mmCIF file of C-alpha atoms in Angstrom:
data_model
loop_
_atom_site.group_PDB
_atom_site.id
_atom_site.type_symbol
_atom_site.label_atom_id
_atom_site.label_comp_id
_atom_site.label_asym_id
_atom_site.label_seq_id
_atom_site.Cartn_x
_atom_site.Cartn_y
_atom_site.Cartn_z
ATOM 1 C CA MET A 1 243.374 274.760 64.249
ATOM 2 C CA PRO A 2 243.832 272.971 60.984
ATOM 3 C CA SER A 3 246.536 270.302 61.359
ATOM 4 C CA ILE A 4 248.672 268.460 58.652
ATOM 5 C CA GLN A 5 250.095 265.087 58.837
ATOM 6 C CA ASN A 6 253.704 264.899 57.567
ATOM 7 C CA GLN A 7 255.904 261.779 57.231
ATOM 8 C CA PRO A 8 258.732 261.935 59.747
ATOM 9 C CA THR A 9 261.406 260.050 58.585
ATOM 10 C CA SER A 10 262.373 257.101 60.825
ATOM 11 C CA PRO A 11 265.604 257.057 62.742
ATOM 12 C CA ASP A 12 268.241 254.517 62.458
ATOM 13 C CA LEU A 13 267.692 252.005 65.162
ATOM 14 C CA SER A 14 270.849 250.138 64.541
ATOM 15 C CA ARG A 15 273.145 252.644 66.204
ATOM 16 C CA LYS A 16 275.008 250.992 69.122
ATOM 17 C CA SER A 17 275.520 252.704 72.300
ATOM 18 C CA GLY A 18 275.634 251.797 75.956
ATOM 19 C CA GLY A 19 271.720 251.501 75.987
ATOM 20 C CA SER A 20 271.702 248.776 73.360
ATOM 21 C CA SER A 21 270.945 246.294 76.093
ATOM 22 C CA VAL A 22 267.375 247.991 76.632
ATOM 23 C CA PRO A 23 265.911 247.889 73.188
ATOM 24 C CA ALA A 24 262.423 248.612 74.520
ATOM 25 C CA LEU A 25 263.560 252.064 75.782
ATOM 26 C CA ARG A 26 265.190 252.867 72.687
ATOM 27 C CA ARG A 27 262.114 251.881 70.709
ATOM 28 C CA ALA A 28 259.946 253.843 73.084
ATOM 29 C CA THR A 29 262.460 256.918 72.482
ATOM 30 C CA SER A 30 262.226 256.726 68.822
ATOM 31 C CA ILE A 31 258.496 256.567 68.866
ATOM 32 C CA MET A 32 258.244 259.669 70.787
ATOM 33 C CA ASP A 33 260.757 261.551 68.439
ATOM 34 C CA TYR A 34 258.473 260.282 65.547
ATOM 35 C CA LEU A 35 255.378 261.725 67.276
ATOM 36 C CA SER A 36 256.813 264.987 68.398
ATOM 37 C CA ASN A 37 257.728 265.293 64.425
ATOM 38 C CA ALA A 38 254.313 264.454 63.266
ATOM 39 C CA TYR A 39 251.458 267.085 62.710
ATOM 40 C CA GLY A 40 248.474 265.516 64.371
ATOM 41 C CA SER A 41 247.961 261.917 65.457
ATOM 42 C CA THR A 42 249.534 258.717 63.948
ATOM 43 C CA SER A 43 248.220 255.205 63.405
ATOM 44 C CA ALA A 44 249.669 252.251 64.846
ATOM 45 C CA THR A 45 249.997 250.775 61.484
ATOM 46 C CA ASP A 46 252.097 253.875 60.422
ATOM 47 C CA LEU A 47 254.339 253.050 63.525
ATOM 48 C CA SER A 48 254.550 249.566 63.120
ATOM 49 C CA ARG A 49 255.529 250.041 59.309
ATOM 50 C CA ALA A 50 257.970 252.935 60.013
ATOM 51 C CA PHE A 51 259.957 250.943 62.794
ATOM 52 C CA ASN A 52 259.376 247.351 61.418
ATOM 53 C CA ILE A 53 257.969 246.169 64.559
ATOM 54 C CA PRO A 54 255.327 243.387 64.840
ATOM 55 C CA LYS A 55 252.039 244.713 65.735
ATOM 56 C CA SER A 56 251.812 242.411 68.558
ATOM 57 C CA THR A 57 255.030 243.834 70.159
ATOM 58 C CA LEU A 58 254.199 247.156 69.260
ATOM 59 C CA HIS A 59 250.686 246.740 71.030
ATOM 60 C CA GLY A 60 252.370 246.070 74.362
ATOM 61 C CA LEU A 61 254.980 248.946 74.052
ATOM 62 C CA LEU A 62 252.166 251.426 73.448
ATOM 63 C CA THR A 63 250.203 250.285 76.349
ATOM 64 C CA ALA A 64 253.083 250.706 78.661
ATOM 65 C CA MET A 65 253.875 254.077 77.228
ATOM 66 C CA GLU A 66 249.844 255.057 77.503
ATOM 67 C CA GLU A 67 249.895 253.976 81.310
ATOM 68 C CA LEU A 68 252.923 256.105 81.885
ATOM 69 C CA GLU A 69 251.264 259.050 80.047
ATOM 70 C CA LEU A 70 253.947 259.311 77.632
ATOM 71 C CA ILE A 71 251.424 258.890 74.760
ATOM 72 C CA ARG A 72 247.554 258.964 74.559
ATOM 73 C CA ARG A 73 245.228 257.021 71.917
ATOM 74 C CA ASP A 74 242.043 258.353 70.591
ATOM 75 C CA THR A 75 238.688 256.397 70.186
ATOM 76 C CA ILE A 76 239.807 255.160 66.993
ATOM 77 C CA GLY A 77 243.423 254.005 68.173
ATOM 78 C CA ARG A 78 245.580 256.826 66.600
ATOM 79 C CA VAL A 79 248.441 257.814 68.789
ATOM 80 C CA SER A 80 249.777 261.235 69.706
ATOM 81 C CA LEU A 81 251.930 262.529 72.475
ATOM 82 C CA GLY A 82 250.883 262.187 75.865
ATOM 83 C CA PRO A 83 250.942 264.899 78.979
ATOM 84 C CA ARG A 84 254.261 263.692 80.758
ATOM 85 C CA PRO A 85 256.618 265.029 78.014
ATOM 86 C CA LEU A 86 255.168 268.447 78.386
ATOM 87 C CA ALA A 87 256.068 268.621 82.099
ATOM 88 C CA TRP A 88 259.523 267.572 81.349
ATOM 89 C CA THR A 89 259.707 270.048 78.604
ATOM 90 C CA ARG A 90 258.244 272.707 81.215
ATOM 91 C CA GLY A 91 260.906 271.769 83.728
ATOM 92 C CA PHE A 92 263.773 271.862 81.004
ATOM 93 C CA ILE A 93 262.876 275.317 79.576
ATOM 94 C CA SER A 94 262.250 276.831 83.091
ATOM 95 C CA LYS A 95 265.952 276.767 83.190
ATOM 96 C CA SER A 96 266.519 278.686 79.962
ATOM 97 C CA ASP A 97 268.034 281.861 79.936
ATOM 98 C CA LEU A 98 265.464 282.765 76.900
ATOM 99 C CA VAL A 99 262.523 282.075 79.221
ATOM 100 C CA ASP A 100 264.019 283.781 82.139
ATOM 101 C CA ALA A 101 264.779 286.766 80.038
ATOM 102 C CA PHE A 102 261.134 286.891 78.448
ATOM 103 C CA ARG A 103 259.554 286.424 82.014
ATOM 104 C CA GLN A 104 261.782 289.356 83.429
ATOM 105 C CA HIS A 105 260.683 291.607 80.848
ATOM 106 C CA PHE A 106 256.952 290.920 80.632
ATOM 107 C CA ASP A 107 256.331 290.504 84.460
ATOM 108 C CA THR A 108 257.724 294.098 84.729
ATOM 109 C CA ALA A 109 257.855 296.907 82.093
ATOM 110 C CA GLY A 110 256.418 294.751 79.484
ATOM 111 C CA ARG A 111 252.840 294.599 81.140
ATOM 112 C CA THR A 112 252.528 298.250 82.192
ATOM 113 C CA ALA A 113 249.303 299.973 81.424
ATOM 114 C CA THR A 114 251.085 302.380 79.060
ATOM 115 C CA ASN A 115 252.893 299.642 77.110
ATOM 116 C CA PRO A 116 250.965 298.824 73.728
ATOM 117 C CA LEU A 117 251.875 295.329 73.962
ATOM 118 C CA SER A 118 250.171 294.679 77.557
ATOM 119 C CA HIS A 119 246.706 293.733 76.146
ATOM 120 C CA PHE A 120 248.111 291.074 73.566
ATOM 121 C CA THR A 121 249.140 287.439 73.684
ATOM 122 C CA ILE A 122 252.901 287.359 73.488
ATOM 123 C CA THR A 123 254.602 284.137 72.537
ATOM 124 C CA MET A 124 258.597 283.253 72.155
ATOM 125 C CA THR A 125 259.667 280.254 69.793
ATOM 126 C CA VAL A 126 263.071 278.652 68.781
ATOM 127 C CA LEU A 127 263.593 277.546 65.261
ATOM 128 C CA ASP A 128 263.999 273.629 65.168
ATOM 129 C CA GLY A 129 264.631 272.401 61.466
ATOM 130 C CA ASN A 130 261.744 273.654 59.549
ATOM 131 C CA ASP A 131 259.568 274.226 62.487
ATOM 132 C CA VAL A 132 259.196 276.575 65.603
ATOM 133 C CA ILE A 133 258.819 275.210 68.835
ATOM 134 C CA TYR A 134 256.934 277.487 71.485
ATOM 135 C CA ILE A 135 258.930 277.907 74.669
ATOM 136 C CA ALA A 136 256.875 280.864 76.510
ATOM 137 C CA CYS A 137 253.529 282.567 76.437
ATOM 138 C CA SER A 138 251.960 285.414 78.103
ATOM 139 C CA GLN A 139 248.157 284.963 77.319
ATOM 140 C CA ALA A 140 245.923 287.718 76.991
ATOM 141 C CA ASN A 141 242.292 287.936 78.269
ATOM 142 C CA GLN A 142 240.836 288.122 74.732
ATOM 143 C CA PRO A 143 239.706 285.068 72.500
ATOM 144 C CA LEU A 144 241.836 284.155 69.419
ATOM 145 C CA GLY A 145 240.526 281.094 68.294
ATOM 146 C CA VAL A 146 243.754 279.095 69.417
ATOM 147 C CA THR A 147 245.417 278.521 72.525
ATOM 148 C CA PHE A 148 249.513 278.539 72.480
ATOM 149 C CA GLN A 149 250.672 275.899 74.365
ATOM 150 C CA ILE A 150 254.376 275.494 75.635
ATOM 151 C CA GLY A 151 255.957 272.864 73.555
ATOM 152 C CA MET A 152 253.566 273.128 70.568
ATOM 153 C CA ARG A 153 255.360 272.750 67.325
ATOM 154 C CA LEU A 154 254.118 274.716 64.111
ATOM 155 C CA PRO A 155 255.792 274.886 60.475
ATOM 156 C CA ALA A 156 258.082 278.005 60.428
ATOM 157 C CA PRO A 157 257.263 279.678 57.025
ATOM 158 C CA PHE A 158 253.568 280.078 58.306
ATOM 159 C CA THR A 159 254.049 281.663 61.780
ATOM 160 C CA ALA A 160 255.385 285.152 62.505
ATOM 161 C CA THR A 161 258.029 284.194 64.839
ATOM 162 C CA GLY A 162 259.461 281.513 62.045
ATOM 163 C CA LYS A 163 259.307 284.086 59.241
ATOM 164 C CA ALA A 164 261.270 286.522 61.359
ATOM 165 C CA GLN A 165 264.038 283.960 62.325
ATOM 166 C CA LEU A 166 264.113 282.431 58.720
ATOM 167 C CA ALA A 167 264.735 285.881 57.574
ATOM 168 C CA SER A 168 267.961 285.889 59.358
ATOM 169 C CA LEU A 169 269.371 282.912 57.153
ATOM 170 C CA SER A 170 271.481 283.327 54.151
ATOM 171 C CA GLU A 171 269.998 282.197 50.744
ATOM 172 C CA ALA A 172 272.141 279.008 50.825
ATOM 173 C CA GLU A 173 270.841 278.110 54.591
ATOM 174 C CA LEU A 174 267.262 278.929 53.509
ATOM 175 C CA SER A 175 267.565 276.720 50.145
ATOM 176 C CA ALA A 176 268.948 273.714 51.989
ATOM 177 C CA ARG A 177 266.219 273.845 54.597
ATOM 178 C CA PHE A 178 263.613 273.482 51.737
ATOM 179 C CA ALA A 179 265.553 271.540 49.316
ATOM 180 C CA GLU A 180 263.297 268.334 49.588
ATOM 181 C CA THR A 181 259.914 269.617 50.841
ATOM 182 C CA PHE A 182 257.774 272.440 51.637
ATOM 183 C CA PRO A 183 255.247 272.250 54.386
ATOM 184 C CA GLU A 184 251.434 271.820 53.506
ATOM 185 C CA PRO A 185 249.476 275.091 54.127
ATOM 186 C CA LEU A 186 247.303 275.091 57.254
ATOM 187 C CA THR A 187 244.894 277.638 55.733
ATOM 188 C CA GLN A 188 244.089 279.235 52.226
ATOM 189 C CA HIS A 189 246.360 282.324 53.407
ATOM 190 C CA SER A 190 249.498 280.186 54.056
ATOM 191 C CA VAL A 191 252.539 280.785 51.928
ATOM 192 C CA GLN A 192 252.611 278.041 49.255
ATOM 193 C CA ASN A 193 256.398 277.601 48.276
ATOM 194 C CA LEU A 194 259.870 278.594 48.841
ATOM 195 C CA PRO A 195 259.665 281.417 46.065
ATOM 196 C CA GLN A 196 256.778 282.985 47.851
ATOM 197 C CA LEU A 197 258.525 282.873 51.226
ATOM 198 C CA ARG A 198 261.405 284.663 49.929
ATOM 199 C CA GLN A 199 259.298 287.467 48.619
ATOM 200 C CA GLN A 200 257.764 287.758 52.173
ATOM 201 C CA LEU A 201 261.288 287.655 53.922
ATOM 202 C CA ASP A 202 262.741 290.577 51.659
ATOM 203 C CA GLN A 203 259.383 292.439 52.919
ATOM 204 C CA ILE A 204 260.319 291.520 56.308
ATOM 205 C CA ILE A 205 264.028 292.734 56.280
ATOM 206 C CA THR A 206 262.461 296.164 54.730
ATOM 207 C CA ARG A 207 259.797 296.386 57.078
ATOM 208 C CA GLY A 208 261.636 295.324 60.141
ATOM 209 C CA TYR A 209 259.281 292.851 61.438
ATOM 210 C CA SER A 210 257.440 289.955 59.976
ATOM 211 C CA VAL A 211 253.525 289.432 59.588
ATOM 212 C CA ASP A 212 251.394 286.365 59.632
ATOM 213 C CA ASP A 213 248.316 287.325 58.055
ATOM 214 C CA GLY A 214 245.903 284.450 58.749
ATOM 215 C CA GLU A 215 248.536 281.583 57.938
ATOM 216 C CA ILE A 216 248.166 279.462 60.958
ATOM 217 C CA ARG A 217 244.631 280.548 61.866
ATOM 218 C CA GLU A 218 241.728 282.122 59.902
ATOM 219 C CA GLY A 219 241.185 285.816 61.041
ATOM 220 C CA MET A 220 244.310 285.884 63.518
ATOM 221 C CA ILE A 221 247.297 288.258 62.678
ATOM 222 C CA CYS A 222 250.680 287.830 64.355
ATOM 223 C CA LEU A 223 253.553 289.974 64.080
ATOM 224 C CA GLY A 224 256.919 288.636 64.722
ATOM 225 C CA ALA A 225 260.486 290.030 65.716
ATOM 226 C CA THR A 226 263.907 288.439 66.428
ATOM 227 C CA ILE A 227 265.974 288.129 69.579
ATOM 228 C CA ARG A 228 269.529 287.718 69.686
ATOM 229 C CA ASP A 229 271.893 286.212 72.137
ATOM 230 C CA HIS A 230 275.158 287.676 73.371
ATOM 231 C CA ASP A 231 276.943 286.748 70.199
ATOM 232 C CA GLY A 232 274.336 289.051 68.441
ATOM 233 C CA LYS A 233 273.094 285.698 66.492
ATOM 234 C CA VAL A 234 269.362 285.471 66.249
ATOM 235 C CA CYS A 235 268.577 282.829 68.797
ATOM 236 C CA ALA A 236 264.598 282.932 69.119
ATOM 237 C CA GLY A 237 261.447 284.942 67.876
ATOM 238 C CA LEU A 238 259.037 287.025 69.537
ATOM 239 C CA ALA A 239 255.355 287.552 68.568
ATOM 240 C CA LEU A 240 251.981 289.314 69.357
ATOM 241 C CA SER A 241 248.807 287.822 68.236
ATOM 242 C CA LEU A 242 245.593 289.980 67.434
ATOM 243 C CA THR A 243 242.460 289.581 65.842
ATOM 244 C CA ARG A 244 241.622 290.819 62.263
ATOM 245 C CA THR A 245 239.212 293.134 63.482
ATOM 246 C CA GLU A 246 241.992 294.787 65.593
ATOM 247 C CA ALA A 247 244.368 295.069 62.787
ATOM 248 C CA ARG A 248 244.168 298.494 61.438
ATOM 249 C CA ALA A 249 247.110 299.684 59.560
ATOM 250 C CA ALA A 250 248.110 302.505 61.850
ATOM 251 C CA LYS A 251 247.818 300.005 64.827
ATOM 252 C CA ILE A 252 249.940 297.285 63.195
ATOM 253 C CA GLU A 253 252.662 299.813 62.737
ATOM 254 C CA VAL A 254 252.536 300.995 66.284
ATOM 255 C CA LEU A 255 252.537 297.342 67.373
ATOM 256 C CA GLY A 256 255.419 296.193 65.079
ATOM 257 C CA LYS A 257 257.575 299.148 66.245
ATOM 258 C CA ALA A 258 256.640 298.096 70.009
ATOM 259 C CA LEU A 259 257.284 294.423 69.432
ATOM 260 C CA LYS A 260 260.894 295.454 67.910
ATOM 261 C CA HIS A 261 261.548 297.301 70.890
ATOM 262 C CA ALA A 262 260.566 294.378 73.550
ATOM 263 C CA ALA A 263 262.500 291.786 71.419
ATOM 264 C CA GLY A 264 265.511 294.263 71.841
ATOM 265 C CA GLU A 265 265.199 294.666 75.492
ATOM 266 C CA ILE A 266 264.996 290.938 75.729
ATOM 267 C CA SER A 267 268.018 290.674 73.778
ATOM 268 C CA HIS A 268 269.800 293.171 75.978
ATOM 269 C CA LEU A 269 269.003 291.097 78.835
ATOM 270 C CA LEU A 270 270.920 288.067 76.970
ATOM 271 C CA GLY A 271 273.789 290.365 76.537
ATOM 272 C CA ALA A 272 273.280 291.057 72.942
ATOM 273 C CA PRO A 273 275.559 293.907 71.473
ATOM 274 C CA SER A 274 273.453 297.107 71.506
ATOM 275 C CA GLU A 275 274.238 297.936 67.978
ATOM 276 C CA LYS A 276 272.129 294.766 66.542
ATOM 277 C CA GLY A 277 268.524 295.338 65.974
ATOM 278 C CA SER A 278 265.730 292.954 66.516
ATOM 279 C CA LEU A 279 265.719 291.874 62.900
ATOM 280 C CA GLY A 280 269.172 292.118 61.096
ATOM 281 C CA ARG A 281 269.900 291.845 57.611
ATOM 282 C CA ASP A 282 271.995 288.646 57.844
ATOM 283 C CA ARG A 283 270.608 287.159 54.523
ATOM 284 C CA LEU A 284 273.343 287.074 51.915
#
């Protein structure tokens, strides 16, 4: 999958707290935050510059973090997150009501032979800033050219779940999120700017579900709908993925309606009011 390299902001390391007596831990945490917000790997030089850490000090810190599997370094020394944080993420989200509701639905009625969604990869994300984070996935036995991983982060404007969740925001909230920058496209089909995104969101509200047509992966189409919590507020997005060869117009309509129904069922498990649809018109 194409990746983009953004410029995560450096956190303020001058904040004082009870942990100020262990600066190495605070530095390591800040580096983990930085890497989690970066698309792709990062050079040690970038980290040294971002945190104003001497290269010799940074080398020792990165070596320890690599030994603990907090980070990994490739053959040219670029740094990315290691496998251990993913295990922590899985442990955390395994206790989430959202994930429990997702599993409860797709482990039972959601995977019956008569369900039109049963043969497709289904994912669930939550909105985090201008990105979505994948918190649950039910993989299908068919090649998509991409494997969705728990904890994976992608720019919200390009994903079906992200578009669906962004469509629930007011115009003021949407403008504030993208006032400073808009993510670089992942493919030639990725939405280019906020005005184009607004047009898509209007279409989503009219249609009732979102469409990512090759915006994160060439040849892959995803449909998205929103999940609501007990207050009726959008709290997550649900998506299915299929290849372009499968994406006939009639089939898309059937799958879109089925996905909205599944999102509504999961919302019901979370205690959402029954009068709310899976994709409400919350934008002002």
